[in-house]
Backbone as XML, in Angstrom:
<?xml version="1.0"?>
<chain id="A" units="angstrom">
  <residue number="1" name="UNK">
    <atom name="N" x="-21.003" y="6.986" z="7.687"/>
    <atom name="CA" x="-20.820" y="7.546" z="6.281"/>
    <atom name="C" x="-19.504" y="8.128" z="6.129"/>
  </residue>
  <residue number="2" name="UNK">
    <atom name="N" x="-19.198" y="8.831" z="7.330"/>
    <atom name="CA" x="-18.021" y="9.522" z="7.538"/>
    <atom name="C" x="-16.812" y="8.442" z="7.342"/>
  </residue>
  <residue number="3" name="UNK">
    <atom name="N" x="-17.086" y="7.213" z="8.353"/>
    <atom name="CA" x="-16.008" y="6.114" z="7.927"/>
    <atom name="C" x="-15.682" y="6.058" z="6.691"/>
  </residue>
  <residue number="4" name="UNK">
    <atom name="N" x="-16.629" y="5.877" z="5.840"/>
    <atom name="CA" x="-16.449" y="5.277" z="4.601"/>
    <atom name="C" x="-15.731" y="6.233" z="3.808"/>
  </residue>
  <residue number="5" name="UNK">
    <atom name="N" x="-15.944" y="7.673" z="3.776"/>
    <atom name="CA" x="-15.128" y="8.590" z="3.281"/>
    <atom name="C" x="-13.613" y="8.580" z="3.967"/>
  </residue>
  <residue number="6" name="UNK">
    <atom name="N" x="-13.350" y="8.554" z="4.982"/>
    <atom name="CA" x="-11.985" y="8.515" z="5.399"/>
    <atom name="C" x="-11.277" y="7.015" z="4.963"/>
  </residue>
  <residue number="7" name="UNK">
    <atom name="N" x="-12.223" y="6.125" z="5.082"/>
    <atom name="CA" x="-11.309" y="4.836" z="4.203"/>
    <atom name="C" x="-10.954" y="5.061" z="2.690"/>
  </residue>
  <residue number="8" name="UNK">
    <atom name="N" x="-12.024" y="5.741" z="1.814"/>
    <atom name="CA" x="-11.913" y="6.027" z="0.797"/>
    <atom name="C" x="-10.579" y="6.986" z="0.663"/>
  </residue>
  <residue number="9" name="UNK">
    <atom name="N" x="-10.516" y="7.787" z="1.480"/>
    <atom name="CA" x="-9.447" y="8.756" z="1.225"/>
    <atom name="C" x="-8.132" y="8.151" z="1.502"/>
  </residue>
  <residue number="10" name="UNK">
    <atom name="N" x="-8.004" y="7.278" z="2.434"/>
    <atom name="CA" x="-6.946" y="6.435" z="2.935"/>
    <atom name="C" x="-6.213" y="6.067" z="1.437"/>
  </residue>
  <residue number="11" name="UNK">
    <atom name="N" x="-7.294" y="5.133" z="0.830"/>
    <atom name="CA" x="-7.082" y="4.426" z="-0.527"/>
    <atom name="C" x="-6.369" y="5.501" z="-1.471"/>
  </residue>
  <residue number="12" name="UNK">
    <atom name="N" x="-6.908" y="6.520" z="-1.629"/>
    <atom name="CA" x="-6.419" y="7.673" z="-2.556"/>
    <atom name="C" x="-5.225" y="8.092" z="-2.133"/>
  </residue>
  <residue number="13" name="UNK">
    <atom name="N" x="-4.831" y="8.172" z="-0.894"/>
    <atom name="CA" x="-3.901" y="8.932" z="-0.196"/>
    <atom name="C" x="-2.511" y="7.620" z="-0.585"/>
  </residue>
  <residue number="14" name="UNK">
    <atom name="N" x="-2.786" y="6.490" z="-0.274"/>
    <atom name="CA" x="-1.797" y="5.511" z="-0.799"/>
    <atom name="C" x="-1.335" y="5.123" z="-2.042"/>
  </residue>
  <residue number="15" name="UNK">
    <atom name="N" x="-2.460" y="5.249" z="-2.589"/>
    <atom name="CA" x="-2.448" y="5.263" z="-4.238"/>
    <atom name="C" x="-1.611" y="6.655" z="-4.944"/>
  </residue>
  <residue number="16" name="UNK">
    <atom name="N" x="-1.857" y="7.707" z="-4.264"/>
    <atom name="CA" x="-0.992" y="9.067" z="-4.687"/>
    <atom name="C" x="0.434" y="8.585" z="-4.224"/>
  </residue>
  <residue number="17" name="UNK">
    <atom name="N" x="0.611" y="8.473" z="-3.052"/>
    <atom name="CA" x="1.966" y="8.017" z="-2.485"/>
    <atom name="C" x="2.933" y="7.167" z="-3.410"/>
  </residue>
  <residue number="18" name="UNK">
    <atom name="N" x="2.400" y="5.990" z="-3.866"/>
    <atom name="CA" x="2.777" y="5.036" z="-4.519"/>
    <atom name="C" x="3.116" y="5.414" z="-5.870"/>
  </residue>
  <residue number="19" name="UNK">
    <atom name="N" x="2.253" y="6.201" z="-6.535"/>
    <atom name="CA" x="2.492" y="7.028" z="-8.019"/>
    <atom name="C" x="3.602" y="8.100" z="-7.926"/>
  </residue>
  <residue number="20" name="UNK">
    <atom name="N" x="3.586" y="8.612" z="-6.757"/>
    <atom name="CA" x="4.651" y="9.911" z="-6.526"/>
    <atom name="C" x="6.083" y="9.105" z="-6.494"/>
  </residue>
  <residue number="21" name="UNK">
    <atom name="N" x="5.827" y="8.218" z="-5.710"/>
    <atom name="CA" x="7.068" y="7.366" z="-5.538"/>
    <atom name="C" x="7.787" y="6.806" z="-6.502"/>
  </residue>
  <residue number="22" name="UNK">
    <atom name="N" x="6.532" y="6.126" z="-7.306"/>
    <atom name="CA" x="7.030" y="5.488" z="-8.591"/>
    <atom name="C" x="7.704" y="6.218" z="-9.545"/>
  </residue>
  <residue number="23" name="UNK">
    <atom name="N" x="6.858" y="7.684" z="-9.819"/>
    <atom name="CA" x="7.636" y="8.489" z="-10.544"/>
    <atom name="C" x="8.971" y="9.114" z="-10.318"/>
  </residue>
  <residue number="24" name="UNK">
    <atom name="N" x="9.220" y="9.297" z="-9.059"/>
    <atom name="CA" x="10.671" y="9.622" z="-8.490"/>
    <atom name="C" x="11.365" y="8.639" z="-9.020"/>
  </residue>
  <residue number="25" name="UNK">
    <atom name="N" x="11.096" y="7.084" z="-9.000"/>
    <atom name="CA" x="11.999" y="6.267" z="-8.936"/>
    <atom name="C" x="12.293" y="6.066" z="-10.583"/>
  </residue>
  <residue number="26" name="UNK">
    <atom name="N" x="11.373" y="6.387" z="-11.572"/>
    <atom name="CA" x="11.604" y="6.370" z="-12.857"/>
    <atom name="C" x="12.850" y="7.508" z="-13.187"/>
  </residue>
  <residue number="27" name="UNK">
    <atom name="N" x="12.399" y="8.735" z="-12.408"/>
    <atom name="CA" x="13.588" y="9.887" z="-12.854"/>
    <atom name="C" x="15.107" y="9.704" z="-12.161"/>
  </residue>
  <residue number="28" name="UNK">
    <atom name="N" x="15.006" y="9.226" z="-10.862"/>
    <atom name="CA" x="16.388" y="8.663" z="-10.434"/>
    <atom name="C" x="16.767" y="7.470" z="-10.315"/>
  </residue>
  <residue number="29" name="UNK">
    <atom name="N" x="16.165" y="6.597" z="-10.466"/>
    <atom name="CA" x="16.658" y="5.002" z="-10.553"/>
    <atom name="C" x="17.478" y="4.489" z="-9.121"/>
  </residue>
  <residue number="30" name="UNK">
    <atom name="N" x="16.721" y="5.092" z="-8.048"/>
    <atom name="CA" x="17.058" y="4.685" z="-6.865"/>
    <atom name="C" x="16.175" y="3.324" z="-6.673"/>
  </residue>
  <residue number="31" name="UNK">
    <atom name="N" x="16.845" y="2.443" z="-6.438"/>
    <atom name="CA" x="16.245" y="1.210" z="-5.915"/>
    <atom name="C" x="15.047" y="1.164" z="-4.741"/>
  </residue>
  <residue number="32" name="UNK">
    <atom name="N" x="15.209" y="1.965" z="-3.757"/>
    <atom name="CA" x="14.889" y="2.157" z="-2.615"/>
    <atom name="C" x="13.124" y="3.019" z="-2.888"/>
  </residue>
  <residue number="33" name="UNK">
    <atom name="N" x="13.357" y="3.825" z="-4.087"/>
    <atom name="CA" x="12.106" y="4.320" z="-4.274"/>
    <atom name="C" x="10.991" y="3.282" z="-4.857"/>
  </residue>
  <residue number="34" name="UNK">
    <atom name="N" x="11.646" y="2.166" z="-5.722"/>
    <atom name="CA" x="10.849" y="1.582" z="-6.232"/>
    <atom name="C" x="10.153" y="0.313" z="-5.085"/>
  </residue>
  <residue number="35" name="UNK">
    <atom name="N" x="10.949" y="0.115" z="-4.134"/>
    <atom name="CA" x="10.341" y="-0.872" z="-3.243"/>
    <atom name="C" x="9.243" y="0.084" z="-2.139"/>
  </residue>
  <residue number="36" name="UNK">
    <atom name="N" x="9.582" y="1.542" z="-1.785"/>
    <atom name="CA" x="8.448" y="2.063" z="-1.095"/>
    <atom name="C" x="7.347" y="2.068" z="-1.935"/>
  </residue>
  <residue number="37" name="UNK">
    <atom name="N" x="7.529" y="2.474" z="-3.380"/>
    <atom name="CA" x="6.174" y="2.536" z="-4.396"/>
    <atom name="C" x="5.519" y="1.153" z="-4.280"/>
  </residue>
  <residue number="38" name="UNK">
    <atom name="N" x="6.351" y="0.193" z="-4.254"/>
    <atom name="CA" x="5.400" y="-1.238" z="-4.146"/>
    <atom name="C" x="4.761" y="-1.315" z="-2.886"/>
  </residue>
  <residue number="39" name="UNK">
    <atom name="N" x="5.342" y="-1.066" z="-1.841"/>
    <atom name="CA" x="4.995" y="-0.994" z="-0.379"/>
    <atom name="C" x="3.677" y="-0.199" z="-0.074"/>
  </residue>
  <residue number="40" name="UNK">
    <atom name="N" x="3.509" y="0.913" z="-0.774"/>
    <atom name="CA" x="2.466" y="1.839" z="-0.856"/>
    <atom name="C" x="1.047" y="1.290" z="-1.773"/>
  </residue>
  <residue number="41" name="UNK">
    <atom name="N" x="1.850" y="0.880" z="-2.905"/>
    <atom name="CA" x="0.431" y="0.027" z="-3.508"/>
    <atom name="C" x="-0.074" y="-1.095" z="-2.719"/>
  </residue>
  <residue number="42" name="UNK">
    <atom name="N" x="0.699" y="-1.693" z="-2.251"/>
    <atom name="CA" x="0.043" y="-2.863" z="-1.622"/>
    <atom name="C" x="-0.717" y="-2.204" z="-0.253"/>
  </residue>
  <residue number="43" name="UNK">
    <atom name="N" x="-0.203" y="-1.417" z="0.389"/>
    <atom name="CA" x="-1.150" y="-0.640" z="1.314"/>
    <atom name="C" x="-2.386" y="-0.230" z="1.010"/>
  </residue>
  <residue number="44" name="UNK">
    <atom name="N" x="-2.231" y="0.391" z="-0.229"/>
    <atom name="CA" x="-3.653" y="0.685" z="-0.903"/>
    <atom name="C" x="-4.654" y="-0.675" z="-0.962"/>
  </residue>
  <residue number="45" name="UNK">
    <atom name="N" x="-4.040" y="-1.532" z="-1.497"/>
    <atom name="CA" x="-4.910" y="-2.804" z="-1.315"/>
    <atom name="C" x="-5.483" y="-3.235" z="-0.087"/>
  </residue>
  <residue number="46" name="UNK">
    <atom name="N" x="-4.501" y="-3.025" z="1.084"/>
    <atom name="CA" x="-5.200" y="-3.256" z="2.743"/>
    <atom name="C" x="-5.939" y="-2.407" z="2.586"/>
  </residue>
  <residue number="47" name="UNK">
    <atom name="N" x="-6.088" y="-1.119" z="2.229"/>
    <atom name="CA" x="-7.053" y="-0.076" z="2.706"/>
    <atom name="C" x="-8.221" y="-0.064" z="2.013"/>
  </residue>
  <residue number="48" name="UNK">
    <atom name="N" x="-8.215" y="-0.747" z="0.794"/>
    <atom name="CA" x="-9.527" y="-1.071" z="-0.053"/>
    <atom name="C" x="-10.001" y="-2.649" z="0.441"/>
  </residue>
  <residue number="49" name="UNK">
    <atom name="N" x="-9.378" y="-3.106" z="1.200"/>
    <atom name="CA" x="-9.817" y="-4.427" z="1.945"/>
    <atom name="C" x="-10.661" y="-3.919" z="3.067"/>
  </residue>
  <residue number="50" name="UNK">
    <atom name="N" x="-9.776" y="-2.930" z="3.773"/>
    <atom name="CA" x="-10.619" y="-2.424" z="4.872"/>
    <atom name="C" x="-12.265" y="-2.067" z="4.882"/>
  </residue>
  <residue number="51" name="UNK">
    <atom name="N" x="-12.123" y="-1.309" z="3.542"/>
    <atom name="CA" x="-13.239" y="-0.602" z="3.106"/>
    <atom name="C" x="-14.371" y="-1.778" z="2.872"/>
  </residue>
  <residue number="52" name="UNK">
    <atom name="N" x="-14.056" y="-2.440" z="2.225"/>
    <atom name="CA" x="-14.952" y="-3.762" z="1.778"/>
    <atom name="C" x="-15.172" y="-4.709" z="3.017"/>
  </residue>
  <residue number="53" name="UNK">
    <atom name="N" x="-14.293" y="-4.748" z="4.294"/>
    <atom name="CA" x="-14.614" y="-5.430" z="5.062"/>
    <atom name="C" x="-15.496" y="-4.574" z="6.025"/>
  </residue>
  <residue number="54" name="UNK">
    <atom name="N" x="-15.362" y="-3.486" z="6.133"/>
    <atom name="CA" x="-16.054" y="-2.697" z="7.107"/>
    <atom name="C" x="-17.341" y="-1.863" z="6.702"/>
  </residue>
  <residue number="55" name="UNK">
    <atom name="N" x="-17.314" y="-1.785" z="5.179"/>
    <atom name="CA" x="-18.483" y="-0.872" z="4.752"/>
    <atom name="C" x="-19.317" y="-1.776" z="4.209"/>
  </residue>
  <residue number="56" name="UNK">
    <atom name="N" x="-18.617" y="-2.403" z="3.023"/>
    <atom name="CA" x="-19.654" y="-3.178" z="1.803"/>
    <atom name="C" x="-19.996" y="-4.430" z="2.471"/>
  </residue>
  <residue number="57" name="UNK">
    <atom name="N" x="-19.214" y="-5.272" z="3.270"/>
    <atom name="CA" x="-19.700" y="-6.405" z="3.845"/>
    <atom name="C" x="-19.161" y="-6.511" z="5.218"/>
  </residue>
  <residue number="58" name="UNK">
    <atom name="N" x="-20.168" y="-5.941" z="6.041"/>
    <atom name="CA" x="-19.627" y="-5.901" z="7.510"/>
    <atom name="C" x="-19.824" y="-7.284" z="8.046"/>
  </residue>
  <residue number="59" name="UNK">
    <atom name="N" x="-20.543" y="-8.213" z="7.601"/>
    <atom name="CA" x="-20.854" y="-9.428" z="8.375"/>
    <atom name="C" x="-19.711" y="-10.062" z="7.958"/>
  </residue>
  <residue number="60" name="UNK">
    <atom name="N" x="-18.953" y="-10.113" z="6.829"/>
    <atom name="CA" x="-17.636" y="-11.265" z="6.777"/>
    <atom name="C" x="-16.496" y="-10.413" z="7.315"/>
  </residue>
  <residue number="61" name="UNK">
    <atom name="N" x="-15.809" y="-11.294" z="8.227"/>
    <atom name="CA" x="-14.610" y="-10.749" z="8.709"/>
    <atom name="C" x="-13.519" y="-11.139" z="7.959"/>
  </residue>
  <residue number="62" name="UNK">
    <atom name="N" x="-12.948" y="-10.277" z="7.237"/>
    <atom name="CA" x="-11.587" y="-10.010" z="6.558"/>
    <atom name="C" x="-10.463" y="-9.729" z="7.368"/>
  </residue>
  <residue number="63" name="UNK">
    <atom name="N" x="-10.127" y="-9.860" z="8.437"/>
    <atom name="CA" x="-9.095" y="-9.231" z="9.465"/>
    <atom name="C" x="-7.935" y="-10.120" z="8.976"/>
  </residue>
  <residue number="64" name="UNK">
    <atom name="N" x="-8.092" y="-11.482" z="9.071"/>
    <atom name="CA" x="-7.144" y="-12.147" z="8.814"/>
    <atom name="C" x="-6.183" y="-11.830" z="7.262"/>
  </residue>
  <residue number="65" name="UNK">
    <atom name="N" x="-7.291" y="-11.800" z="6.377"/>
    <atom name="CA" x="-6.524" y="-11.437" z="5.009"/>
    <atom name="C" x="-6.063" y="-9.893" z="4.933"/>
  </residue>
  <residue number="66" name="UNK">
    <atom name="N" x="-6.696" y="-9.009" z="5.333"/>
    <atom name="CA" x="-6.231" y="-7.638" z="5.643"/>
    <atom name="C" x="-4.878" y="-7.630" z="6.236"/>
  </residue>
  <residue number="67" name="UNK">
    <atom name="N" x="-4.798" y="-8.505" z="7.572"/>
    <atom name="CA" x="-3.343" y="-8.627" z="8.097"/>
    <atom name="C" x="-2.270" y="-9.063" z="7.359"/>
  </residue>
  <residue number="68" name="UNK">
    <atom name="N" x="-2.635" y="-10.025" z="6.673"/>
    <atom name="CA" x="-1.545" y="-10.595" z="5.806"/>
    <atom name="C" x="-1.114" y="-9.976" z="4.794"/>
  </residue>
  <residue number="69" name="UNK">
    <atom name="N" x="-2.039" y="-8.873" z="3.991"/>
    <atom name="CA" x="-1.505" y="-8.057" z="2.841"/>
    <atom name="C" x="-0.900" y="-6.993" z="3.532"/>
  </residue>
  <residue number="70" name="UNK">
    <atom name="N" x="-1.205" y="-6.442" z="4.670"/>
    <atom name="CA" x="-0.276" y="-5.340" z="5.279"/>
    <atom name="C" x="0.873" y="-5.893" z="5.898"/>
  </residue>
  <residue number="71" name="UNK">
    <atom name="N" x="1.372" y="-7.157" z="6.107"/>
    <atom name="CA" x="2.428" y="-7.778" z="6.440"/>
    <atom name="C" x="3.156" y="-8.049" z="5.142"/>
  </residue>
  <residue number="72" name="UNK">
    <atom name="N" x="2.456" y="-8.232" z="4.322"/>
    <atom name="CA" x="3.413" y="-8.257" z="2.934"/>
    <atom name="C" x="3.921" y="-6.992" z="2.442"/>
  </residue>
  <residue number="73" name="UNK">
    <atom name="N" x="3.081" y="-6.044" z="2.643"/>
    <atom name="CA" x="3.423" y="-4.527" z="2.173"/>
    <atom name="C" x="4.703" y="-4.187" z="2.914"/>
  </residue>
  <residue number="74" name="UNK">
    <atom name="N" x="4.690" y="-4.612" z="4.609"/>
    <atom name="CA" x="5.747" y="-4.256" z="5.087"/>
    <atom name="C" x="6.915" y="-5.142" z="4.958"/>
  </residue>
  <residue number="75" name="UNK">
    <atom name="N" x="6.633" y="-6.230" z="4.597"/>
    <atom name="CA" x="7.902" y="-7.170" z="4.260"/>
    <atom name="C" x="8.583" y="-6.636" z="2.992"/>
  </residue>
  <residue number="76" name="UNK">
    <atom name="N" x="7.649" y="-6.303" z="2.117"/>
    <atom name="CA" x="8.564" y="-5.827" z="0.659"/>
    <atom name="C" x="9.297" y="-4.397" z="1.079"/>
  </residue>
  <residue number="77" name="UNK">
    <atom name="N" x="8.921" y="-3.645" z="1.956"/>
    <atom name="CA" x="9.659" y="-2.540" z="2.404"/>
    <atom name="C" x="10.906" y="-3.066" z="3.025"/>
  </residue>
  <residue number="78" name="UNK">
    <atom name="N" x="10.508" y="-3.803" z="4.035"/>
    <atom name="CA" x="11.803" y="-4.526" z="4.957"/>
    <atom name="C" x="12.803" y="-5.171" z="3.854"/>
  </residue>
  <residue number="79" name="UNK">
    <atom name="N" x="12.373" y="-5.828" z="3.092"/>
    <atom name="CA" x="13.329" y="-6.381" z="1.903"/>
    <atom name="C" x="14.189" y="-5.598" z="1.394"/>
  </residue>
  <residue number="80" name="UNK">
    <atom name="N" x="13.702" y="-4.411" z="0.960"/>
    <atom name="CA" x="14.187" y="-3.234" z="0.085"/>
    <atom name="C" x="15.141" y="-2.745" z="0.742"/>
  </residue>
  <residue number="81" name="UNK">
    <atom name="N" x="14.651" y="-2.229" z="2.209"/>
    <atom name="CA" x="15.742" y="-1.539" z="3.072"/>
    <atom name="C" x="16.948" y="-2.516" z="3.248"/>
  </residue>
  <residue number="82" name="UNK">
    <atom name="N" x="16.634" y="-3.746" z="3.490"/>
    <atom name="CA" x="18.003" y="-4.740" z="3.793"/>
    <atom name="C" x="18.420" y="-4.796" z="2.642"/>
  </residue>
  <residue number="83" name="UNK">
    <atom name="N" x="18.021" y="-5.007" z="1.314"/>
    <atom name="CA" x="18.830" y="-5.118" z="0.178"/>
    <atom name="C" x="19.641" y="-4.183" z="-0.415"/>
  </residue>
  <residue number="84" name="UNK">
    <atom name="N" x="19.116" y="-2.931" z="-0.140"/>
    <atom name="CA" x="19.903" y="-1.982" z="-0.460"/>
    <atom name="C" x="20.695" y="-1.343" z="0.591"/>
  </residue>
  <residue number="85" name="UNK">
    <atom name="N" x="20.731" y="-1.657" z="1.811"/>
    <atom name="CA" x="21.792" y="-1.483" z="2.787"/>
    <atom name="C" x="23.118" y="-1.795" z="2.351"/>
  </residue>
  <residue number="86" name="UNK">
    <atom name="N" x="23.584" y="-2.842" z="1.618"/>
    <atom name="CA" x="24.858" y="-3.116" z="1.242"/>
    <atom name="C" x="25.281" y="-2.376" z="0.023"/>
  </residue>
</chain>
């Protein structure tokens, strides 16, 4: 029960970070904020997959899918960092 609450709080936290970063991007128009907001939105999806994997359908292993989604989130942030370093 506690694990489910923690997973849900992780989803909410990632979405809140994404929202705040996107709002800051709309005010300042700094591209790195956009990439960070997108990264946290994808990480929220990864956290949602974790919740589905471990709480809702524990008999189905979604580790590979979760790992791919997390990798995509980090690649988005890395791409933004490299792109904005020029």
